[in-house]
Amino acid sequence: MVDEGLFIMPAGGPHPMHRLLFARNLSELAQLNRILVNFSGNHFLCADEEAYCRCSKAGDWRKQYEEEYAQFFKLRSPADLQRKCQLFKELPATRSFVDPWQFMDAMVGFYICRRENLPCDARGDCVSYGLMDEIYAETTRRGEQMFIDGPNYIAQRVQLAEANSVIGKWLHVIEALQKDPEVSQIKLLSAHDSTLGPLLRVLRILPQDPPRYASRVVLEVYSDPSNALYFRLLFNGEVFTEKLPFCRENSSDGLCAVEELENFYKAGLWKLSKEFSSFRTLCGT
């Protein structure tokens, strides 16, 4: 990455539709020297050639995580919420689903984003926004609890691997800027809620689960006259830099030294775990 440009990485695979949608919506950036597209065969945005984030176990961990996630709802979520969620078993769009995350995803995708009324069952019992709020709160609580419980769940393991990939990409872009401060780059990573959630949780700034279909994290990089580099982190348009544990004492005007992010990536990230001291020990590579 030695030239100006926009670098795009959609998650999921090399489907032409990904590229078409990006091209249609980024036509105003035509003045850039080039637009490069790579793809990730997984949802945590690690391409095959990127050894620093490659983790062969991560796919199986994600499947196990989703199974444990659903099991947590059955065993540990409030009984009153479980009773209310029986309504989703009566609705065609969610009849085969077993987890609140799936219920909410279906309601957002099929109804809310299309400005449709929330559905009702044959008896006239309807999904309410109040119930959606309860589910949203529970998915947030459940995700955090499974993460901090460490060895009892796979959550911490898989989310450390997934967050490592995105933070590593940030630092690779920053490294290119350090080599040539005149370079202008935009790196756009397009993924899912299940990508942002682990990232924000590992950074310890997750106030709640990211809003479905409507969330973004932006890392901006700045330099001063001496070419020292600083970054600013935004979540859905709000500056979150000062909420980062490793920047709370070292930030000014929403900026934090890039060195603090590098130190977190190398060491602080792994202090979150009692089992693993590095990406190598986590993924066995």
CSV table of C-alpha atoms in Angstrom, one decimal:
chain,number,residue,atom,x,y,z
A,1,MET,CA,0.0,0.0,0.0
A,2,VAL,CA,2.2,2.8,-1.3
A,3,ASP,CA,-0.2,5.0,-3.2
A,4,GLU,CA,-3.3,7.0,-2.5
A,5,GLY,CA,-6.4,4.9,-2.7
A,6,LEU,CA,-9.5,3.3,-1.3
A,7,PHE,CA,-9.1,-0.3,-0.1
A,8,ILE,CA,-12.3,-2.3,0.3
A,9,MET,CA,-12.7,-5.6,2.1
A,10,PRO,CA,-16.3,-7.1,2.3
A,11,ALA,CA,-16.8,-10.1,4.4
A,12,GLY,CA,-18.2,-13.4,3.2
A,13,GLY,CA,-16.5,-14.1,-0.2
A,14,PRO,CA,-15.6,-12.8,-3.6
A,15,HIS,CA,-19.2,-12.3,-4.8
A,16,PRO,CA,-19.6,-9.8,-7.7
A,17,MET,CA,-22.6,-8.2,-5.9
A,18,HIS,CA,-20.3,-6.9,-3.1
A,19,ARG,CA,-18.1,-5.2,-5.6
A,20,LEU,CA,-21.1,-3.8,-7.6
A,21,LEU,CA,-22.8,-2.3,-4.6
A,22,PHE,CA,-19.6,-0.7,-3.4
A,23,ALA,CA,-18.8,0.8,-6.8
A,24,ARG,CA,-22.3,2.2,-7.2
A,25,ASN,CA,-22.2,3.9,-3.9
A,26,LEU,CA,-18.6,5.3,-4.1
A,27,SER,CA,-18.7,6.9,-7.5
A,28,GLU,CA,-18.1,10.3,-5.9
A,29,LEU,CA,-14.6,9.1,-4.9
A,30,ALA,CA,-13.6,8.7,-8.5
A,31,GLN,CA,-10.7,11.2,-8.0
A,32,LEU,CA,-8.8,8.6,-6.1
A,33,ASN,CA,-5.9,7.1,-7.9
A,34,ARG,CA,-7.2,3.6,-7.4
A,35,ILE,CA,-9.8,1.5,-5.7
A,36,LEU,CA,-8.7,-2.0,-4.7
A,37,VAL,CA,-11.0,-4.8,-3.6
A,38,ASN,CA,-10.0,-7.8,-1.5
A,39,PHE,CA,-12.4,-10.2,0.3
A,40,SER,CA,-12.6,-12.3,3.4
A,41,GLY,CA,-14.0,-15.8,3.4
A,42,ASN,CA,-15.0,-15.2,7.0
A,43,HIS,CA,-16.9,-12.6,8.8
A,44,PHE,CA,-14.0,-11.3,10.9
A,45,LEU,CA,-12.2,-9.9,7.8
A,46,CYS,CA,-9.0,-11.9,7.6
A,47,ALA,CA,-7.9,-12.7,4.0
A,48,ASP,CA,-6.1,-15.9,3.2
A,49,GLU,CA,-2.7,-14.1,2.7
A,50,GLU,CA,-2.8,-12.2,6.0
A,51,ALA,CA,-0.8,-14.4,8.3
A,52,TYR,CA,-1.0,-12.1,11.3
A,53,CYS,CA,-4.7,-12.8,11.8
A,54,ARG,CA,-5.1,-16.2,10.3
A,55,CYS,CA,-6.6,-18.6,12.8
A,56,SER,CA,-7.8,-22.0,11.5
A,57,LYS,CA,-9.8,-22.7,14.7
A,58,ALA,CA,-11.9,-19.5,14.5
A,59,GLY,CA,-14.6,-20.9,12.2
A,60,ASP,CA,-15.3,-23.8,14.6
A,61,TRP,CA,-15.1,-21.5,17.6
A,62,ARG,CA,-17.8,-19.2,16.1
A,63,LYS,CA,-20.1,-22.2,15.5
A,64,GLN,CA,-19.6,-23.3,19.1
A,65,TYR,CA,-20.1,-19.8,20.3
A,66,GLU,CA,-23.5,-19.5,18.6
A,67,GLU,CA,-24.5,-22.9,20.1
A,68,GLU,CA,-23.5,-21.7,23.6
A,69,TYR,CA,-25.2,-18.4,23.0
A,70,ALA,CA,-28.5,-20.2,22.4
A,71,GLN,CA,-28.0,-22.5,25.4
A,72,PHE,CA,-27.3,-19.5,27.6
A,73,PHE,CA,-30.8,-18.2,26.8
A,74,LYS,CA,-32.4,-21.5,27.7
A,75,LEU,CA,-30.5,-21.9,31.0
A,76,ARG,CA,-29.7,-18.4,32.3
A,77,SER,CA,-31.9,-15.8,30.7
A,78,PRO,CA,-34.9,-14.5,32.8
A,79,ALA,CA,-37.9,-16.9,32.7
A,80,ASP,CA,-40.3,-14.1,32.0
A,81,LEU,CA,-38.4,-13.1,28.9
A,82,GLN,CA,-38.3,-16.7,27.7
A,83,ARG,CA,-42.1,-16.9,28.2
A,84,LYS,CA,-42.6,-13.7,26.2
A,85,CYS,CA,-40.4,-15.0,23.4
A,86,GLN,CA,-42.6,-18.0,22.9
A,87,LEU,CA,-44.6,-15.7,20.7
A,88,PHE,CA,-41.9,-16.0,18.0
A,89,LYS,CA,-42.6,-19.7,17.7
A,90,GLU,CA,-46.0,-18.7,16.3
A,91,LEU,CA,-44.7,-16.4,13.6
A,92,PRO,CA,-43.8,-17.7,10.1
A,93,ALA,CA,-40.6,-15.5,9.9
A,94,THR,CA,-39.2,-16.8,13.2
A,95,ARG,CA,-40.8,-20.2,13.7
A,96,SER,CA,-37.6,-22.2,13.2
A,97,PHE,CA,-35.4,-19.8,15.3
A,98,VAL,CA,-34.4,-20.6,18.9
A,99,ASP,CA,-32.4,-17.5,20.0
A,100,PRO,CA,-33.4,-13.9,20.8
A,101,TRP,CA,-30.6,-12.6,18.5
A,102,GLN,CA,-32.3,-14.4,15.6
A,103,PHE,CA,-35.7,-13.1,16.6
A,104,MET,CA,-34.4,-9.5,16.6
A,105,ASP,CA,-32.5,-9.9,13.4
A,106,ALA,CA,-35.7,-11.2,11.7
A,107,MET,CA,-37.8,-8.3,13.1
A,108,VAL,CA,-35.3,-5.7,11.9
A,109,GLY,CA,-34.7,-7.2,8.5
A,110,PHE,CA,-38.3,-8.2,7.6
A,111,TYR,CA,-40.3,-5.5,9.3
A,112,ILE,CA,-38.5,-2.5,11.0
A,113,CYS,CA,-36.1,-1.6,8.2
A,114,ARG,CA,-39.0,-2.0,5.7
A,115,ARG,CA,-41.2,0.3,7.8
A,116,GLU,CA,-43.7,-2.5,8.3
A,117,ASN,CA,-45.9,-3.1,11.3
A,118,LEU,CA,-44.4,-5.7,13.7
A,119,PRO,CA,-46.2,-9.1,13.2
A,120,CYS,CA,-49.0,-10.7,15.2
A,121,ASP,CA,-49.8,-14.4,15.7
A,122,ALA,CA,-53.2,-16.0,14.9
A,123,ARG,CA,-54.5,-15.0,18.4
A,124,GLY,CA,-53.8,-11.4,17.9
A,125,ASP,CA,-50.7,-11.3,20.2
A,126,CYS,CA,-48.2,-8.9,18.6
A,127,VAL,CA,-44.5,-8.3,18.9
A,128,SER,CA,-44.0,-4.9,20.6
A,129,TYR,CA,-41.1,-2.5,20.6
A,130,GLY,CA,-41.0,-3.0,24.4
A,131,LEU,CA,-40.3,-6.7,23.9
A,132,MET,CA,-37.6,-5.7,21.3
A,133,ASP,CA,-36.0,-3.5,23.9
A,134,GLU,CA,-36.0,-6.3,26.5
A,135,ILE,CA,-34.4,-8.7,24.0
A,136,TYR,CA,-31.8,-6.0,23.1
A,137,ALA,CA,-30.9,-5.6,26.7
A,138,GLU,CA,-30.6,-9.3,27.3
A,139,THR,CA,-28.4,-9.9,24.2
A,140,THR,CA,-26.0,-7.2,25.5
A,141,ARG,CA,-25.9,-8.7,29.1
A,142,ARG,CA,-25.5,-12.2,27.8
A,143,GLY,CA,-22.7,-11.3,25.4
A,144,GLU,CA,-20.7,-9.5,28.1
A,145,GLN,CA,-21.3,-12.2,30.7
A,146,MET,CA,-20.1,-14.9,28.4
A,147,PHE,CA,-17.0,-12.9,27.6
A,148,ILE,CA,-16.0,-12.2,31.1
A,149,ASP,CA,-16.7,-15.8,32.2
A,150,GLY,CA,-13.6,-16.7,30.3
A,151,PRO,CA,-12.9,-20.5,30.4
A,152,ASN,CA,-16.6,-21.4,30.9
A,153,TYR,CA,-17.5,-20.3,27.3
A,154,ILE,CA,-15.7,-20.1,24.0
A,155,ALA,CA,-16.8,-16.4,23.7
A,156,GLN,CA,-13.6,-14.8,24.9
A,157,ARG,CA,-11.4,-17.0,22.7
A,158,VAL,CA,-13.3,-16.4,19.5
A,159,GLN,CA,-13.7,-12.7,20.1
A,160,LEU,CA,-10.1,-12.1,20.9
A,161,ALA,CA,-9.2,-13.8,17.5
A,162,GLU,CA,-11.8,-11.8,15.7
A,163,ALA,CA,-10.8,-8.4,17.2
A,164,ASN,CA,-7.1,-9.1,16.6
A,165,SER,CA,-7.8,-9.2,12.9
A,166,VAL,CA,-9.5,-5.7,12.7
A,167,ILE,CA,-7.0,-4.0,15.1
A,168,GLY,CA,-4.2,-5.6,13.1
A,169,LYS,CA,-5.5,-4.0,9.9
A,170,TRP,CA,-5.7,-0.6,11.5
A,171,LEU,CA,-2.0,-0.9,12.5
A,172,HIS,CA,-1.0,-2.1,9.0
A,173,VAL,CA,-2.5,1.1,7.5
A,174,ILE,CA,-0.8,3.2,10.2
A,175,GLU,CA,2.5,1.5,9.4
A,176,ALA,CA,2.1,2.5,5.7
A,177,LEU,CA,1.4,6.1,6.8
A,178,GLN,CA,4.6,6.1,9.0
A,179,LYS,CA,6.7,5.0,6.0
A,180,ASP,CA,5.3,7.8,3.9
A,181,PRO,CA,3.4,10.6,5.7
A,182,GLU,CA,2.2,12.0,2.3
A,183,VAL,CA,0.2,8.9,1.5
A,184,SER,CA,-3.6,9.3,1.7
A,185,GLN,CA,-5.5,6.1,2.4
A,186,ILE,CA,-9.0,5.0,3.2
A,187,LYS,CA,-9.6,1.3,4.2
A,188,LEU,CA,-13.2,0.3,4.2
A,189,LEU,CA,-14.1,-3.0,6.0
A,190,SER,CA,-17.7,-4.1,5.4
A,191,ALA,CA,-19.0,-6.8,7.7
A,192,HIS,CA,-21.7,-7.7,10.2
A,193,ASP,CA,-22.9,-6.9,13.7
A,194,SER,CA,-21.0,-10.1,14.8
A,195,THR,CA,-17.8,-8.3,13.6
A,196,LEU,CA,-18.4,-5.0,15.5
A,197,GLY,CA,-19.6,-6.6,18.7
A,198,PRO,CA,-16.3,-8.5,19.4
A,199,LEU,CA,-14.2,-5.5,18.4
A,200,LEU,CA,-16.0,-3.1,20.8
A,201,ARG,CA,-16.2,-5.7,23.6
A,202,VAL,CA,-12.4,-6.4,23.4
A,203,LEU,CA,-11.7,-2.6,23.4
A,204,ARG,CA,-13.9,-2.5,26.6
A,205,ILE,CA,-16.1,0.3,25.3
A,206,LEU,CA,-19.2,-1.6,24.4
A,207,PRO,CA,-22.2,0.2,26.0
A,208,GLN,CA,-24.6,-2.2,24.4
A,209,ASP,CA,-24.8,-4.4,21.3
A,210,PRO,CA,-24.3,-2.4,18.1
A,211,PRO,CA,-27.6,-1.4,16.4
A,212,ARG,CA,-28.3,-3.9,13.6
A,213,TYR,CA,-27.6,-2.9,10.1
A,214,ALA,CA,-26.8,0.7,11.2
A,215,SER,CA,-23.4,0.7,12.9
A,216,ARG,CA,-19.9,1.8,12.0
A,217,VAL,CA,-16.6,2.2,13.7
A,218,VAL,CA,-14.1,4.8,12.2
A,219,LEU,CA,-10.5,5.1,13.1
A,220,GLU,CA,-9.0,8.4,12.0
A,221,VAL,CA,-5.2,8.9,11.9
A,222,TYR,CA,-3.5,12.3,12.3
A,223,SER,CA,0.0,13.6,12.5
A,224,ASP,CA,1.6,16.7,14.1
A,225,PRO,CA,4.5,18.8,12.6
A,226,SER,CA,7.0,16.3,14.0
A,227,ASN,CA,5.2,13.5,12.2
A,228,ALA,CA,4.1,11.9,15.5
A,229,LEU,CA,0.9,9.9,14.9
A,230,TYR,CA,-2.4,10.1,16.8
A,231,PHE,CA,-5.7,8.4,16.3
A,232,ARG,CA,-9.4,9.1,17.0
A,233,LEU,CA,-12.0,6.4,17.4
A,234,LEU,CA,-15.6,7.0,16.5
A,235,PHE,CA,-18.6,4.7,17.0
A,236,ASN,CA,-21.7,5.7,15.1
A,237,GLY,CA,-20.5,9.3,14.9
A,238,GLU,CA,-19.6,9.7,18.6
A,239,VAL,CA,-16.0,10.1,19.7
A,240,PHE,CA,-15.1,7.1,21.9
A,241,THR,CA,-11.3,7.6,22.1
A,242,GLU,CA,-11.3,8.7,25.7
A,243,LYS,CA,-13.4,5.7,26.7
A,244,LEU,CA,-10.6,3.3,25.7
A,245,PRO,CA,-9.0,2.1,28.9
A,246,PHE,CA,-5.5,2.6,27.5
A,247,CYS,CA,-6.3,6.2,26.4
A,248,ARG,CA,-8.3,7.5,29.4
A,249,GLU,CA,-5.2,9.1,30.9
A,250,ASN,CA,-3.4,9.9,27.7
A,251,SER,CA,-5.9,11.5,25.4
A,252,SER,CA,-6.4,15.1,24.4
A,253,ASP,CA,-9.1,16.6,22.2
A,254,GLY,CA,-10.3,13.2,21.3
A,255,LEU,CA,-6.9,12.1,20.1
A,256,CYS,CA,-4.6,9.4,21.5
A,257,ALA,CA,-1.1,8.4,20.6
A,258,VAL,CA,-0.9,5.6,18.1
A,259,GLU,CA,1.8,4.1,20.4
A,260,GLU,CA,-1.0,3.3,22.9
A,261,LEU,CA,-2.9,1.3,20.4
A,262,GLU,CA,0.2,-0.6,19.4
A,263,ASN,CA,0.9,-1.4,23.0
A,264,PHE,CA,-2.7,-2.6,23.5
A,265,TYR,CA,-2.4,-4.8,20.4
A,266,LYS,CA,0.8,-6.4,21.5
A,267,ALA,CA,0.2,-6.8,25.2
A,268,GLY,CA,-3.0,-5.2,26.6
A,269,LEU,CA,-5.3,-7.3,24.4
A,270,TRP,CA,-4.0,-10.5,26.0
A,271,LYS,CA,-4.3,-9.2,29.5
A,272,LEU,CA,-8.1,-9.7,29.0
A,273,SER,CA,-7.5,-13.5,29.1
A,274,LYS,CA,-6.2,-15.7,31.9
A,275,GLU,CA,-5.5,-18.5,29.4
A,276,PHE,CA,-3.6,-16.9,26.5
A,277,SER,CA,-0.7,-14.5,26.3
A,278,SER,CA,-0.5,-13.9,22.6
A,279,PHE,CA,-2.2,-14.6,19.3
A,280,ARG,CA,0.2,-17.5,18.7
A,281,THR,CA,-0.8,-19.2,22.0
A,282,LEU,CA,-4.5,-18.6,21.2
A,283,CYS,CA,-4.6,-20.0,17.7
A,284,GLY,CA,-1.6,-22.4,18.0
A,285,THR,CA,0.2,-20.9,15.1
